[in-house]
PDB file of C-alpha atoms and ligand atoms in Angstrom:
ATOM      1  CA  MET V   1       0.100   0.310   0.313  1.00  0.00           C
ATOM      2  CA  THR V   2       1.367   3.402  -0.785  1.00  0.00           C
ATOM      3  CA  THR V   3       1.061   6.333   1.777  1.00  0.00           C
ATOM      4  CA  MET V   4       0.427   9.148   0.368  1.00  0.00           C
ATOM      5  CA  PRO V   5       3.117  11.648   0.798  1.00  0.00           C
ATOM      6  CA  LYS V   6       2.684  15.099   3.415  1.00  0.00           C
ATOM      7  CA  HIS V   7       1.536  18.598   1.950  1.00  0.00           C
ATOM      8  CA  ILE V   8       4.644  20.782   2.749  1.00  0.00           C
ATOM      9  CA  ALA V   9       3.776  25.034   2.398  1.00  0.00           C
ATOM     10  CA  ILE V  10       6.642  27.075   2.590  1.00  0.00           C
ATOM     11  CA  PHE V  11       6.497  30.878   3.836  1.00  0.00           C
ATOM     12  CA  ALA V  12       8.920  32.932   2.088  1.00  0.00           C
ATOM     13  CA  SER V  13       9.588  36.728   0.794  1.00  0.00           C
ATOM     14  CA  GLY V  14      12.803  37.014  -0.597  1.00  0.00           C
ATOM     15  CA  SER V  15      14.565  34.986  -3.514  1.00  0.00           C
ATOM     16  CA  GLY V  16      13.858  31.904  -2.376  1.00  0.00           C
ATOM     17  CA  SER V  17      17.032  29.714  -2.318  1.00  0.00           C
ATOM     18  CA  ASN V  18      16.314  28.222   0.385  1.00  0.00           C
ATOM     19  CA  ALA V  19      12.631  27.105  -1.177  1.00  0.00           C
ATOM     20  CA  GLU V  20      13.609  26.189  -4.215  1.00  0.00           C
ATOM     21  CA  ASN V  21      16.977  23.525  -2.408  1.00  0.00           C
ATOM     22  CA  ILE V  22      13.768  22.134  -0.234  1.00  0.00           C
ATOM     23  CA  ILE V  23      11.343  21.623  -2.908  1.00  0.00           C
ATOM     24  CA  ARG V  24      13.940  19.686  -5.495  1.00  0.00           C
ATOM     25  CA  HIS V  25      14.999  17.152  -2.247  1.00  0.00           C
ATOM     26  CA  ILE V  26      11.204  16.603  -1.435  1.00  0.00           C
ATOM     27  CA  ASN V  27       9.654  16.436  -4.097  1.00  0.00           C
ATOM     28  CA  ARG V  28      11.122  13.462  -6.327  1.00  0.00           C
ATOM     29  CA  PRO V  29       9.106  10.597  -6.758  1.00  0.00           C
ATOM     30  CA  GLN V  30       8.524   7.613  -3.582  1.00  0.00           C
ATOM     31  CA  SER V  31       9.125  10.876  -0.857  1.00  0.00           C
ATOM     32  CA  LYS V  32       6.636  11.119   1.265  1.00  0.00           C
ATOM     33  CA  GLY V  33       6.426  14.563   1.092  1.00  0.00           C
ATOM     34  CA  LEU V  34       5.451  16.956  -1.394  1.00  0.00           C
ATOM     35  CA  VAL V  35       5.794  20.832  -1.627  1.00  0.00           C
ATOM     36  CA  LYS V  36       2.450  21.373  -2.523  1.00  0.00           C
ATOM     37  CA  LEU V  37       2.147  25.653  -1.692  1.00  0.00           C
ATOM     38  CA  VAL V  38       4.133  28.620  -1.640  1.00  0.00           C
ATOM     39  CA  ILE V  39       3.227  31.223   0.429  1.00  0.00           C
ATOM     40  CA  SER V  40       4.056  34.564  -0.395  1.00  0.00           C
ATOM     41  CA  ASN V  41       3.195  38.910   1.385  1.00  0.00           C
ATOM     42  CA  ARG V  42       5.892  39.875  -0.756  1.00  0.00           C
ATOM     43  CA  SER V  43       4.534  40.158  -4.911  1.00  0.00           C
ATOM     44  CA  ASP V  44       8.526  40.842  -6.451  1.00  0.00           C
ATOM     45  CA  ALA V  45       9.692  37.839  -4.151  1.00  0.00           C
ATOM     46  CA  GLY V  46      11.706  35.913  -6.017  1.00  0.00           C
ATOM     47  CA  VAL V  47      10.480  32.451  -4.263  1.00  0.00           C
ATOM     48  CA  LEU V  48       7.448  33.146  -7.119  1.00  0.00           C
ATOM     49  CA  GLN V  49       9.904  32.648 -10.068  1.00  0.00           C
ATOM     50  CA  ARG V  50      11.259  29.728  -8.321  1.00  0.00           C
ATOM     51  CA  ALA V  51       8.001  27.551  -7.578  1.00  0.00           C
ATOM     52  CA  LYS V  52       6.452  29.247 -10.940  1.00  0.00           C
ATOM     53  CA  ASP V  53       9.340  27.131 -12.199  1.00  0.00           C
ATOM     54  CA  LEU V  54       9.440  24.183 -10.332  1.00  0.00           C
ATOM     55  CA  GLY V  55       6.053  23.693 -11.174  1.00  0.00           C
ATOM     56  CA  VAL V  56       4.592  24.096  -7.414  1.00  0.00           C
ATOM     57  CA  ASP V  57       1.643  26.656  -6.732  1.00  0.00           C
ATOM     58  CA  SER V  58       2.544  29.669  -5.266  1.00  0.00           C
ATOM     59  CA  ILE V  59      -0.309  32.473  -3.290  1.00  0.00           C
ATOM     60  CA  ILE V  60       0.297  36.182  -1.707  1.00  0.00           C
ATOM     61  CA  VAL V  61      -0.147  36.645   1.205  1.00  0.00           C
ATOM     62  CA  ASP V  62      -0.110  40.102   2.167  1.00  0.00           C
ATOM     63  CA  LYS V  63      -0.776  40.764   5.558  1.00  0.00           C
ATOM     64  CA  ASP V  64      -4.399  41.696   6.419  1.00  0.00           C
ATOM     65  CA  LYS V  65      -4.792  38.031   5.133  1.00  0.00           C
ATOM     66  CA  LEU V  66      -2.245  36.557   6.749  1.00  0.00           C
ATOM     67  CA  ASN V  67      -4.240  37.885  10.299  1.00  0.00           C
ATOM     68  CA  ASP V  68      -7.684  36.544   8.444  1.00  0.00           C
ATOM     69  CA  SER V  69      -7.879  32.898  10.537  1.00  0.00           C
ATOM     70  CA  ASP V  70     -11.132  31.866   8.465  1.00  0.00           C
ATOM     71  CA  TYR V  71      -9.303  32.696   4.797  1.00  0.00           C
ATOM     72  CA  MET V  72      -5.900  30.482   5.548  1.00  0.00           C
ATOM     73  CA  LEU V  73      -7.690  27.403   8.181  1.00  0.00           C
ATOM     74  CA  ARG V  74      -9.532  27.965   4.719  1.00  0.00           C
ATOM     75  CA  LEU V  75      -5.851  27.675   2.719  1.00  0.00           C
ATOM     76  CA  LEU V  76      -4.428  25.629   4.299  1.00  0.00           C
ATOM     77  CA  GLU V  77      -7.307  23.227   4.026  1.00  0.00           C
ATOM     78  CA  LYS V  78      -7.678  23.150   0.342  1.00  0.00           C
ATOM     79  CA  HIS V  79      -4.648  21.876  -0.598  1.00  0.00           C
ATOM     80  CA  ARG V  80      -4.437  19.668   2.701  1.00  0.00           C
ATOM     81  CA  ILE V  81      -1.262  21.483   4.140  1.00  0.00           C
ATOM     82  CA  GLU V  82       0.085  19.173   6.863  1.00  0.00           C
ATOM     83  CA  ILE V  83       3.835  20.747   6.930  1.00  0.00           C
ATOM     84  CA  ALA V  84       4.635  24.482   6.937  1.00  0.00           C
ATOM     85  CA  VAL V  85       8.539  26.130   6.749  1.00  0.00           C
ATOM     86  CA  LEU V  86       9.431  29.248   7.038  1.00  0.00           C
ATOM     87  CA  ALA V  87      11.706  29.604   4.646  1.00  0.00           C
ATOM     88  CA  GLY V  88      13.044  33.522   5.333  1.00  0.00           C
ATOM     89  CA  PHE V  89       9.470  34.377   5.904  1.00  0.00           C
ATOM     90  CA  LEU V  90       9.170  37.826   7.635  1.00  0.00           C
ATOM     91  CA  LEU V  91       5.591  39.004   8.577  1.00  0.00           C
ATOM     92  CA  MET V  92       4.320  37.290  12.179  1.00  0.00           C
ATOM     93  CA  ILE V  93       3.124  34.296  12.068  1.00  0.00           C
ATOM     94  CA  PRO V  94      -0.881  35.208  14.282  1.00  0.00           C
ATOM     95  CA  PRO V  95      -0.909  32.383  16.791  1.00  0.00           C
ATOM     96  CA  PHE V  96      -4.575  30.719  15.468  1.00  0.00           C
ATOM     97  CA  LEU V  97      -1.182  28.858  12.739  1.00  0.00           C
ATOM     98  CA  ILE V  98       1.246  27.834  15.316  1.00  0.00           C
ATOM     99  CA  HIS V  99      -1.550  26.157  17.110  1.00  0.00           C
ATOM    100  CA  ARG V 100      -2.809  24.339  13.792  1.00  0.00           C
ATOM    101  CA  PHE V 101       0.980  23.427  13.188  1.00  0.00           C
ATOM    102  CA  GLU V 102       1.866  22.650  16.052  1.00  0.00           C
ATOM    103  CA  GLY V 103       5.106  20.343  16.528  1.00  0.00           C
ATOM    104  CA  ARG V 104       4.637  21.138  12.610  1.00  0.00           C
ATOM    105  CA  MET V 105       6.085  23.855  12.251  1.00  0.00           C
ATOM    106  CA  VAL V 106      10.068  25.272  11.217  1.00  0.00           C
ATOM    107  CA  ASN V 107      11.557  28.075  11.116  1.00  0.00           C
ATOM    108  CA  ILE V 108      15.216  28.527   9.743  1.00  0.00           C
ATOM    109  CA  HIS V 109      17.343  31.083  11.725  1.00  0.00           C
ATOM    110  CA  PRO V 110      20.232  32.518  10.424  1.00  0.00           C
ATOM    111  CA  SER V 111      23.080  32.197  13.383  1.00  0.00           C
ATOM    112  CA  LEU V 112      23.311  30.489  16.530  1.00  0.00           C
ATOM    113  CA  LEU V 113      19.893  30.865  18.784  1.00  0.00           C
ATOM    114  CA  PRO V 114      20.197  31.647  21.404  1.00  0.00           C
ATOM    115  CA  LYS V 115      22.014  34.123  20.156  1.00  0.00           C
ATOM    116  CA  PHE V 116      21.459  37.215  17.872  1.00  0.00           C
ATOM    117  CA  GLY V 117      17.667  36.549  17.854  1.00  0.00           C
ATOM    118  CA  GLY V 118      14.531  38.222  18.357  1.00  0.00           C
ATOM    119  CA  LYS V 119      13.000  41.518  16.829  1.00  0.00           C
ATOM    120  CA  GLY V 120      15.085  43.054  14.151  1.00  0.00           C
ATOM    121  CA  MET V 121      17.411  40.311  13.923  1.00  0.00           C
ATOM    122  CA  PHE V 122      16.663  38.946  10.357  1.00  0.00           C
ATOM    123  CA  GLY V 123      18.564  38.542   6.889  1.00  0.00           C
ATOM    124  CA  ARG V 124      22.104  40.593   7.318  1.00  0.00           C
ATOM    125  CA  HIS V 125      21.116  42.707  10.123  1.00  0.00           C
ATOM    126  CA  VAL V 126      21.914  39.070  11.638  1.00  0.00           C
ATOM    127  CA  HIS V 127      25.265  38.961  10.347  1.00  0.00           C
ATOM    128  CA  GLU V 128      26.009  42.876  10.673  1.00  0.00           C
ATOM    129  CA  ALA V 129      25.616  42.327  14.652  1.00  0.00           C
ATOM    130  CA  VAL V 130      27.674  39.388  15.105  1.00  0.00           C
ATOM    131  CA  LEU V 131      30.236  40.979  13.289  1.00  0.00           C
ATOM    132  CA  LYS V 132      29.990  44.349  14.931  1.00  0.00           C
ATOM    133  CA  SER V 133      30.627  41.220  18.403  1.00  0.00           C
ATOM    134  CA  GLY V 134      33.040  40.853  17.276  1.00  0.00           C
ATOM    135  CA  GLU V 135      32.529  36.708  17.730  1.00  0.00           C
ATOM    136  CA  THR V 136      34.673  34.050  15.708  1.00  0.00           C
ATOM    137  CA  GLU V 137      31.773  31.592  15.271  1.00  0.00           C
ATOM    138  CA  SER V 138      28.465  32.559  13.847  1.00  0.00           C
ATOM    139  CA  GLY V 139      25.834  29.258  12.237  1.00  0.00           C
ATOM    140  CA  ILE V 140      22.081  28.920  11.198  1.00  0.00           C
ATOM    141  CA  THR V 141      19.254  27.590  13.738  1.00  0.00           C
ATOM    142  CA  ILE V 142      16.879  25.397  12.739  1.00  0.00           C
ATOM    143  CA  HIS V 143      14.070  25.258  15.063  1.00  0.00           C
ATOM    144  CA  LEU V 144      10.202  24.478  15.350  1.00  0.00           C
ATOM    145  CA  VAL V 145       7.743  27.482  15.929  1.00  0.00           C
ATOM    146  CA  ASN V 146       6.105  27.902  18.783  1.00  0.00           C
ATOM    147  CA  GLU V 147       4.461  31.766  20.244  1.00  0.00           C
ATOM    148  CA  GLU V 148       8.278  33.004  21.758  1.00  0.00           C
ATOM    149  CA  TYR V 149       9.771  34.449  19.262  1.00  0.00           C
ATOM    150  CA  ASP V 150      12.866  32.442  18.103  1.00  0.00           C
ATOM    151  CA  ARG V 151      12.841  30.684  20.916  1.00  0.00           C
ATOM    152  CA  GLY V 152      11.338  27.128  18.767  1.00  0.00           C
ATOM    153  CA  GLN V 153      13.009  23.781  20.404  1.00  0.00           C
ATOM    154  CA  ILE V 154      16.433  23.981  18.042  1.00  0.00           C
ATOM    155  CA  LEU V 155      16.021  20.311  15.584  1.00  0.00           C
ATOM    156  CA  LEU V 156      19.638  21.496  13.878  1.00  0.00           C
ATOM    157  CA  GLN V 157      22.581  23.599  14.838  1.00  0.00           C
ATOM    158  CA  ALA V 158      25.446  24.013  12.089  1.00  0.00           C
ATOM    159  CA  SER V 159      28.331  26.491  12.517  1.00  0.00           C
ATOM    160  CA  CYS V 160      30.985  28.559  10.750  1.00  0.00           C
ATOM    161  CA  PRO V 161      34.080  30.801  11.317  1.00  0.00           C
ATOM    162  CA  VAL V 162      33.425  34.002  11.008  1.00  0.00           C
ATOM    163  CA  LYS V 163      36.880  35.368  10.007  1.00  0.00           C
ATOM    164  CA  PRO V 164      38.937  38.776  10.862  1.00  0.00           C
ATOM    165  CA  THR V 165      38.821  39.591   7.685  1.00  0.00           C
ATOM    166  CA  ASP V 166      35.002  39.345   7.164  1.00  0.00           C
ATOM    167  CA  THR V 167      32.728  41.459   5.602  1.00  0.00           C
ATOM    168  CA  ALA V 168      28.690  40.709   6.000  1.00  0.00           C
ATOM    169  CA  ASP V 169      28.639  38.925   2.364  1.00  0.00           C
ATOM    170  CA  SER V 170      31.161  36.379   3.376  1.00  0.00           C
ATOM    171  CA  LEU V 171      29.979  35.961   5.823  1.00  0.00           C
ATOM    172  CA  GLU V 172      26.270  35.667   4.726  1.00  0.00           C
ATOM    173  CA  LYS V 173      27.583  33.673   2.320  1.00  0.00           C
ATOM    174  CA  ARG V 174      28.564  31.300   4.290  1.00  0.00           C
ATOM    175  CA  ILE V 175      26.699  30.464   6.184  1.00  0.00           C
ATOM    176  CA  ARG V 176      23.667  29.791   3.191  1.00  0.00           C
ATOM    177  CA  GLU V 177      26.663  27.267   2.258  1.00  0.00           C
ATOM    178  CA  LEU V 178      25.487  25.757   5.707  1.00  0.00           C
ATOM    179  CA  GLU V 179      21.371  26.680   5.236  1.00  0.00           C
ATOM    180  CA  ALA V 180      21.894  24.892   1.668  1.00  0.00           C
ATOM    181  CA  LYS V 181      23.628  21.559   3.017  1.00  0.00           C
ATOM    182  CA  HIS V 182      21.424  20.917   5.847  1.00  0.00           C
ATOM    183  CA  PHE V 183      17.723  22.659   5.961  1.00  0.00           C
ATOM    184  CA  ALA V 184      16.346  20.029   3.181  1.00  0.00           C
ATOM    185  CA  ARG V 185      16.955  17.260   5.371  1.00  0.00           C
ATOM    186  CA  VAL V 186      15.749  18.371   8.180  1.00  0.00           C
ATOM    187  CA  VAL V 187      12.909  18.954   7.043  1.00  0.00           C
ATOM    188  CA  GLU V 188      12.719  15.535   5.121  1.00  0.00           C
ATOM    189  CA  SER V 189      13.373  14.568   9.216  1.00  0.00           C
ATOM    190  CA  LEU V 190      10.054  15.517   9.587  1.00  0.00           C
ATOM    191  CA  LEU V 191       7.807  13.884   7.563  1.00  0.00           C
TER     192      LEU V 191
HETATM  193  C1  GRF K 201      18.471  33.323   4.496  1.00  0.00           C
HETATM  194  O1  GRF K 201      19.386  33.621   4.399  1.00  0.00           O
HETATM  195  C2  GRF K 201      17.435  32.569   5.754  1.00  0.00           C
HETATM  196  O2  GRF K 201      18.409  32.555   6.885  1.00  0.00           O
HETATM  197  C3  GRF K 201      17.170  33.347   6.107  1.00  0.00           C
HETATM  198  O3  GRF K 201      16.728  34.426   4.941  1.00  0.00           O
HETATM  199  C4  GRF K 201      17.402  34.067   4.183  1.00  0.00           C
HETATM  200  C5  GRF K 201      16.388  33.890   3.272  1.00  0.00           C
HETATM  201  O4  GRF K 201      17.010  33.314   2.269  1.00  0.00           O
HETATM  202  N1  GRF K 201      15.404  33.629   7.654  1.00  0.00           N
HETATM  203  P1  GRF K 201      16.285  33.062   0.813  1.00  0.00           P
HETATM  204  O5  GRF K 201      14.847  33.649   0.302  1.00  0.00           O
HETATM  205  O6  GRF K 201      15.772  31.747   1.018  1.00  0.00           O
HETATM  206  O7  GRF K 201      17.268  32.995  -0.280  1.00  0.00           O
END
């Protein structure tokens, strides 16, 4: 008997490199999962084109829609979404969504949490803060999402050196390599 793959939605606001890696890794024949939907709050986000190229439906959901529980729960039911992946999604997730996906919503953060987490700590702001602090190590944290921002159960951390010559760009590049290596596998482990 074949079991139906678990449907995944990826929430992303940016270029979508993480989303693309996850789709390529998960949407293979015989996989236990299927990325069914990409949800973005930005109509100019690169992730939308990547989803299209990979044959995954996408939808733009602005802040009002994201916070409209009737709308969101209906959308997620329609696509039978069981797992939510936050891959550079910049809007605050409302509590009703966190509850719907309890233990099944995962986020990636580009630092070794709890360091450099919390409000305002996203994207390059994180790398700039790491460089300013003089840390000699940074990395990524992949964690479950709960109502405490950047504080859910950690599933994986991976680290890399911060070099004295680093700029935010060079550090970001190293961090993105870690993301590409680990995120899709952690998503797969949730299946
Ligand atoms: C990644 O660096 C991720 O850690 C952060 O936002 C960035 C998203 O990049 N939360 P992309 O859109 O996946 O290219």
